[in-house]
Short mmCIF file of C-alpha atoms in Angstrom, two decimals:
data_model
loop_
_atom_site.label_atom_id
_atom_site.label_comp_id
_atom_site.label_asym_id
_atom_site.label_seq_id
_atom_site.Cartn_x
_atom_site.Cartn_y
_atom_site.Cartn_z
CA MET A 1 55.73 23.35 17.42
CA SER A 2 54.47 22.23 13.99
CA ASP A 3 52.08 19.73 15.62
CA ILE A 4 50.72 22.45 17.87
CA ARG A 5 50.14 24.77 14.91
CA GLU A 6 48.51 21.94 12.98
CA ARG A 7 46.09 21.15 15.82
CA ARG A 8 45.32 24.84 16.26
CA ARG A 9 44.58 25.28 12.55
CA SER A 10 42.45 22.14 12.55
CA SER A 11 40.47 23.53 15.48
CA ILE A 12 39.92 26.79 13.60
CA PHE A 13 38.42 24.96 10.61
CA GLN A 14 36.26 22.82 12.88
CA ARG A 15 34.80 25.93 14.50
CA ALA A 16 34.39 27.63 11.13
CA ARG A 17 32.60 24.58 9.71
CA GLY A 18 30.30 24.46 12.71
CA SER A 19 29.41 28.12 12.27
CA PHE A 20 28.96 27.65 8.51
CA MET A 21 26.58 24.72 8.96
CA ARG A 22 24.56 26.25 11.79
CA SER A 23 24.06 29.49 9.84
CA LYS A 24 23.15 27.60 6.65
CA GLY A 25 26.11 29.10 4.83
CA GLU A 26 25.79 32.70 6.02
CA ARG A 27 28.82 32.69 8.36
CA GLY A 28 32.09 30.87 8.92
CA ALA A 29 33.60 31.22 5.45
CA ASP A 30 35.12 34.69 5.31
CA VAL A 31 38.06 35.52 3.08
CA ASP A 32 40.69 35.02 5.77
CA THR A 33 39.35 31.57 6.69
CA LEU A 34 39.29 30.41 3.08
CA ARG A 35 42.86 31.64 2.56
CA GLY A 36 44.22 29.24 5.17
CA ASN A 37 47.96 29.16 5.79
CA ALA A 38 48.82 28.84 2.10
CA GLY A 39 46.71 31.79 0.96
CA ALA A 40 44.33 32.03 -1.97
CA ASP A 41 45.29 31.36 -5.58
CA PHE A 42 43.81 34.72 -6.57
CA GLU A 43 42.09 37.67 -4.89
CA GLY A 44 40.72 40.80 -6.48
CA GLU A 45 37.73 42.95 -7.34
CA ALA A 46 35.62 42.60 -10.48
CA ILE A 47 32.15 43.25 -11.80
CA VAL A 48 30.55 39.80 -12.09
CA THR A 49 27.70 39.02 -14.45
CA ARG A 50 26.13 35.76 -15.58
CA ASN A 51 25.10 35.09 -19.14
CA THR A 52 21.42 34.51 -19.92
CA GLY A 53 22.06 33.73 -23.58
CA LEU A 54 20.23 36.91 -24.57
CA SER A 55 22.19 39.29 -22.37
CA LEU A 56 24.40 39.54 -19.30
CA PHE A 57 22.74 40.40 -16.03
CA GLY A 58 24.12 41.36 -12.65
CA CYS A 59 24.57 38.48 -10.25
CA PHE A 60 23.24 40.62 -7.41
CA GLY A 61 20.39 42.34 -9.26
CA ASN A 62 20.29 44.84 -12.10
CA ARG A 63 21.20 47.80 -9.91
CA ASP A 64 24.48 46.09 -9.07
CA MET A 65 25.58 45.77 -12.70
CA LYS A 66 28.40 48.26 -12.08
CA THR A 67 29.22 47.25 -8.51
CA LYS A 68 32.49 45.43 -7.90
CA LYS A 69 32.49 42.15 -6.02
CA TYR A 70 35.40 40.52 -4.21
CA ILE A 71 36.66 37.41 -5.96
CA VAL A 72 38.63 34.63 -4.28
CA VAL A 73 39.97 31.59 -6.12
CA LYS A 74 40.95 28.76 -3.78
CA GLY A 75 41.62 25.51 -5.54
CA PRO A 76 39.23 24.63 -8.39
CA GLN A 77 36.47 27.01 -7.32
CA ILE A 78 35.69 30.71 -7.46
CA PHE A 79 34.09 32.37 -4.44
CA VAL A 80 32.16 35.59 -5.05
CA PHE A 81 31.79 37.90 -2.03
CA SER A 82 29.77 41.10 -1.75
CA LYS A 83 32.91 42.64 -0.22
CA ASP A 84 36.20 41.49 1.28
CA THR A 85 34.81 41.72 4.83
CA SER A 86 31.74 39.54 4.20
CA SER A 87 31.25 36.61 6.58
CA SER A 88 30.57 34.20 3.71
CA PRO A 89 30.55 34.22 -0.10
CA LYS A 90 27.29 34.90 -1.92
CA PHE A 91 27.94 31.94 -4.18
CA ALA A 92 30.68 29.68 -5.56
CA ILE A 93 31.52 28.63 -9.10
CA PRO A 94 33.11 25.19 -9.52
CA LEU A 95 35.93 25.04 -12.07
CA GLN A 96 35.63 21.92 -14.14
CA HIS A 97 35.29 21.24 -17.88
CA GLN A 98 35.22 24.95 -18.78
CA THR A 99 37.39 27.21 -20.88
CA VAL A 100 38.56 30.76 -20.22
CA GLN A 101 38.76 33.57 -22.74
CA GLU A 102 40.86 36.69 -22.20
CA HIS A 103 39.46 39.64 -24.15
CA ASP A 104 41.37 42.67 -25.39
CA ILE A 105 42.01 45.53 -22.98
CA GLN A 106 39.61 48.42 -23.51
CA GLY A 107 41.07 51.56 -21.97
CA TYR A 108 41.51 50.68 -18.30
CA THR A 109 39.25 47.62 -18.28
CA GLN A 110 39.54 44.03 -19.39
CA VAL A 111 36.98 41.23 -19.52
CA ILE A 112 37.54 37.56 -18.77
CA THR A 113 34.78 35.12 -19.71
CA LEU A 114 34.25 31.65 -18.26
CA GLU A 115 32.68 29.41 -20.89
CA SER A 116 31.16 25.96 -20.97
CA GLY A 117 32.69 23.13 -22.93
CA LEU A 118 30.27 24.01 -25.75
CA GLY A 119 31.57 27.58 -25.89
CA ASP A 120 28.61 29.25 -24.17
CA VAL A 121 29.54 32.15 -21.89
CA GLU A 122 28.62 31.31 -18.30
CA TYR A 123 30.18 34.24 -16.44
CA LYS A 124 31.79 37.54 -17.31
CA PHE A 125 34.40 39.18 -15.04
CA LYS A 126 35.23 42.81 -15.75
CA PHE A 127 38.42 44.15 -14.13
CA ASN A 128 39.62 47.71 -13.64
CA LEU A 129 43.32 47.84 -14.55
CA ARG A 130 44.20 51.31 -13.28
CA GLU A 131 46.17 49.97 -10.31
CA ASN A 132 47.50 46.79 -11.88
CA ARG A 133 47.51 46.12 -15.62
CA ALA A 134 48.15 42.42 -15.03
CA THR A 135 45.17 41.72 -12.75
CA ALA A 136 42.86 40.22 -15.37
CA ASP A 137 45.71 38.30 -17.00
CA ASN A 138 46.68 36.80 -13.63
CA PHE A 139 43.06 35.83 -12.97
CA CYS A 140 42.82 34.17 -16.38
CA ASN A 141 46.01 32.16 -15.86
CA VAL A 142 44.88 31.00 -12.41
CA LEU A 143 41.52 29.87 -13.79
CA ARG A 144 43.19 27.88 -16.54
CA GLU A 145 45.42 26.16 -13.99
CA GLN A 146 42.58 25.41 -11.61
CA ILE A 147 40.28 24.10 -14.32
CA ILE A 148 42.96 21.50 -15.04
CA VAL A 149 43.07 20.72 -11.31
CA GLY A 150 39.28 20.46 -11.22
CA ASN A 151 39.25 18.10 -14.20
CA CYS A 152 41.77 15.87 -12.41
CA GLU A 153 39.81 15.83 -9.12
CA GLU A 154 37.47 13.14 -10.43
CA VAL A 155 40.41 10.81 -10.99
CA LYS A 156 42.27 11.73 -7.82
CA ASP A 157 39.22 11.12 -5.64
CA THR A 158 38.65 7.60 -6.95
CA PRO A 159 40.01 4.67 -4.89
CA GLY A 160 43.72 4.23 -5.45
CA HIS A 161 44.25 7.80 -6.63
CA GLU A 162 43.72 9.75 -3.42
CA THR A 163 45.99 12.73 -2.79
CA GLU A 164 46.67 14.63 0.40
CA LYS A 165 44.98 18.02 0.55
CA THR A 166 45.54 20.88 2.94
CA LYS A 167 42.82 21.49 5.49
CA SER A 168 42.04 24.84 3.88
CA LEU A 169 41.45 23.17 0.49
CA ILE A 170 39.23 20.56 2.09
CA TYR A 171 37.23 23.27 3.83
CA ALA A 172 37.05 25.35 0.64
CA LYS A 173 35.51 22.36 -1.13
CA ILE A 174 32.92 21.97 1.65
CA VAL A 175 31.96 25.64 1.34
CA ALA A 176 31.92 25.47 -2.47
CA ASP A 177 29.62 22.43 -2.51
CA LYS A 178 27.11 24.37 -0.41
CA LYS A 179 27.43 27.79 -2.07
CA GLU A 180 27.45 26.38 -5.61
CA LYS A 181 23.69 25.97 -5.16
CA ASP A 182 23.37 29.72 -4.61
CA GLN A 183 24.59 30.64 -8.09
CA PRO A 184 22.30 33.06 -9.94
CA ASP A 185 19.71 31.22 -12.00
CA ASN A 186 20.30 30.91 -15.71
CA PRO A 187 16.97 31.81 -17.42
CA ASP A 188 18.06 30.08 -20.63
CA LYS A 189 17.90 26.68 -18.93
CA GLU A 190 14.34 27.39 -17.79
CA VAL A 191 13.28 28.63 -21.25
CA LEU A 192 14.75 25.61 -22.98
CA GLY A 193 13.01 23.37 -20.49
CA ASP A 194 9.65 25.05 -21.20
CA VAL A 195 10.11 24.68 -24.97
CA ARG A 196 10.97 21.01 -24.59
CA ASP A 197 7.86 20.41 -22.47
CA VAL A 198 5.66 22.07 -25.10
CA LEU A 199 7.13 19.95 -27.89
CA LEU A 200 6.65 16.74 -25.94
CA SER A 201 3.09 17.61 -24.90
CA ASP A 202 1.87 18.50 -28.41
CA PRO A 203 1.77 15.44 -30.73
CA LEU A 204 1.39 17.73 -33.77
CA MET A 205 4.61 19.57 -33.12
CA PRO A 206 7.52 18.12 -35.16
CA LEU A 207 10.52 16.91 -33.12
#
């Protein structure tokens, strides 16, 4: 019976991958598919914003600044859905070489920030704690665990260090690699690039 279930599950991921590729990432990666048999490491709703260096802006446009998004953590990646019934995530955030900061509870809300190795805030997740006071804390703990996993992936994937992964984790990585490219742009990177180009193009500007 286990072999039959394994073949059936494998077939499900093959069909999902086919749909995902044909639709260019718009279908075939809903929440249930990414869960797999083992389930997700975390699921919940949060307001998601990305840091620009000057301010935080909504990942789905300014009018969505106060709109909750559905968050799924599966392995060392965060998937951000418009809602829990979406056919595919809007984008994915790889978890590797970052740190997580858990901020103080303010009334019924709590903020978790995902920061680069240099301490720059990359993303802000704001949780409503009215139904579960531990939601943000659980999310923070899962991120810390999965960042460690993500940091180890480079070693595990080198020859001689391979490890067996579930089919759902393998598929989650395929989806994440594609949807990582759909992350909201970070204007700071563009600004810094423009400044660098000006300095290099003007011989009178001190470096």
